[in-house]
């Protein structure tokens, strides 16, 4: 066992003395040592209960004859970080999480790992660490929050931001805003829609790194604790069988995750994270693969923020395994692949069939192609991403007039102050991986557009990215970004932009001579940075490669 580096032989007596200082007994010295990597936090709602999940995991490890050792990682709540400098640290935290786990588990060699994430960047950061360390590993998230109820209607986190737009229009008053504040987020857990956190937890299950229902079982349910305990038991078996992450994070498994991604209409941020995971695992996955999967995989579920169906509803009709089972019937899933609990074929034998309402069949899908589309054109030579499953039909092919902003807050102010009108394309630039830096999420402007009733007549494009809670004709991840001289840097207010989602195209309708004149003037100088963001901006690559660090 790898932990023998700590406990085998007389020359490890000093190490064993330190272990006994922790309370480790002689009988425990001969058992598998299991790391429990927990992202618990007192001020992240999705992580506030992870101490309880961890306790269940550790109980399961002991049940199966292992010895648990818990340590903690950082974790940014994107909701609390939104609209201020903190959001620039969200994506950037993914690399720190991965690196810190590498440090801890190389300095303290153990035999297996249970990862307990829940929100946003923590999930992919931990998967990247699992691939890098390649020790037997398994994941269990904290589960989703229940939907809230405001004015008699079920709501998610995204509706709070949309309410701000309604408030600025005078459509609702202080009493309704207070109702949102008090009741939109009623429990612990990751926010209740198919936002980035729930998307990544569902895709972790789809890859095969987590137990069935790990992605969808609500945070407050006792079944969530049972899954955690069973996860703790299962890691001891994975150690005995020597099943490792790179046995599971294969190209076939990643394609399964992409098919599931398209079927559930997941967050556009999944594109960034799946590319980064594939890079860390040495698996060849590119935007071309994502585009191909998007074109051929049907969307089977349409969840909040794109509808009033929530992830808890998906759980009630069979969860991700039911989605995968239906996809397999249409030939969209590799069923012979390994997971942490047998093959994918073994798992879906027990899964529910598609109910036809929350999970549609392949014969009668919500749409014939996937929930995410990859666009390209002169404005995004290296690609851009749109959550097409959350775009209104009238915006699928749209030509509009650019209104350009060199940052998110300028754009939000313009939207709320009625500067943006029907027919506009809001362009937010210098918010990419380098230019942001950190590629901050932009829920506020997209939600303000919806709240103002403009989501059927206004588009938004950016070299930054969107929250999984965003909806509307919002095109992100434009690459190359403005800070690297991408064409988005040379758009001017009044230009025409054509967005054609069915044909996967995004074009700036300006002649080459004019563009060359603009390019001669150069781009904005880099922002003055210090601390981690200064190092991050120097090391990070483009969004089309997952915004990973340079090799």
PDB file of C-alpha atoms in Angstrom, residues 193-195 199 203 258-268 270 298-306 323 366-367 369-372 387-390 468 470:
ATOM      1  CA  UNK A 193     -31.204  24.785 -11.040  1.00  0.00           C
ATOM      2  CA  UNK A 194     -29.017  23.112 -13.647  1.00  0.00           C
ATOM      3  CA  UNK A 195     -26.340  25.688 -12.929  1.00  0.00           C
ATOM      4  CA  UNK A 199     -24.046  20.352 -13.890  1.00  0.00           C
ATOM      5  CA  UNK A 203     -21.267  14.987 -15.083  1.00  0.00           C
ATOM      6  CA  UNK A 258     -20.444  15.166 -23.143  1.00  0.00           C
ATOM      7  CA  UNK A 259     -23.534  13.293 -24.346  1.00  0.00           C
ATOM      8  CA  UNK A 260     -25.108  13.679 -20.906  1.00  0.00           C
ATOM      9  CA  UNK A 261     -24.101  17.342 -20.889  1.00  0.00           C
ATOM     10  CA  UNK A 262     -26.003  17.917 -24.127  1.00  0.00           C
ATOM     11  CA  UNK A 263     -29.012  15.883 -23.011  1.00  0.00           C
ATOM     12  CA  UNK A 264     -29.568  17.772 -19.759  1.00  0.00           C
ATOM     13  CA  UNK A 265     -28.851  21.263 -21.121  1.00  0.00           C
ATOM     14  CA  UNK A 266     -26.055  21.818 -18.629  1.00  0.00           C
ATOM     15  CA  UNK A 267     -24.130  25.011 -17.888  1.00  0.00           C
ATOM     16  CA  UNK A 268     -21.893  26.405 -20.619  1.00  0.00           C
ATOM     17  CA  UNK A 270     -18.958  22.595 -18.381  1.00  0.00           C
ATOM     18  CA  UNK A 298     -30.713  15.190 -28.468  1.00  0.00           C
ATOM     19  CA  UNK A 299     -31.672  17.392 -25.544  1.00  0.00           C
ATOM     20  CA  UNK A 300     -33.890  15.292 -23.293  1.00  0.00           C
ATOM     21  CA  UNK A 301     -34.348  17.554 -20.256  1.00  0.00           C
ATOM     22  CA  UNK A 302     -34.917  21.282 -19.896  1.00  0.00           C
ATOM     23  CA  UNK A 303     -34.307  22.416 -16.351  1.00  0.00           C
ATOM     24  CA  UNK A 304     -34.236  25.722 -14.505  1.00  0.00           C
ATOM     25  CA  UNK A 305     -33.068  28.348 -15.499  1.00  0.00           C
ATOM     26  CA  UNK A 306     -34.432  27.346 -18.911  1.00  0.00           C
ATOM     27  CA  UNK A 323     -30.941  10.040 -18.687  1.00  0.00           C
ATOM     28  CA  UNK A 366     -36.993  18.586 -26.586  1.00  0.00           C
ATOM     29  CA  UNK A 367     -34.667  19.346 -29.468  1.00  0.00           C
ATOM     30  CA  UNK A 369     -29.407  18.584 -31.013  1.00  0.00           C
ATOM     31  CA  UNK A 370     -27.779  19.284 -27.659  1.00  0.00           C
ATOM     32  CA  UNK A 371     -28.304  22.024 -25.108  1.00  0.00           C
ATOM     33  CA  UNK A 372     -24.885  23.597 -25.792  1.00  0.00           C
ATOM     34  CA  UNK A 387     -26.372  27.425 -24.006  1.00  0.00           C
ATOM     35  CA  UNK A 388     -28.770  27.116 -26.934  1.00  0.00           C
ATOM     36  CA  UNK A 389     -31.280  25.122 -24.904  1.00  0.00           C
ATOM     37  CA  UNK A 390     -32.006  28.328 -22.934  1.00  0.00           C
ATOM     38  CA  UNK A 468     -24.962  28.342 -15.228  1.00  0.00           C
ATOM     39  CA  UNK A 470     -27.848  32.559 -17.103  1.00  0.00           C
TER      40      UNK A 470
END
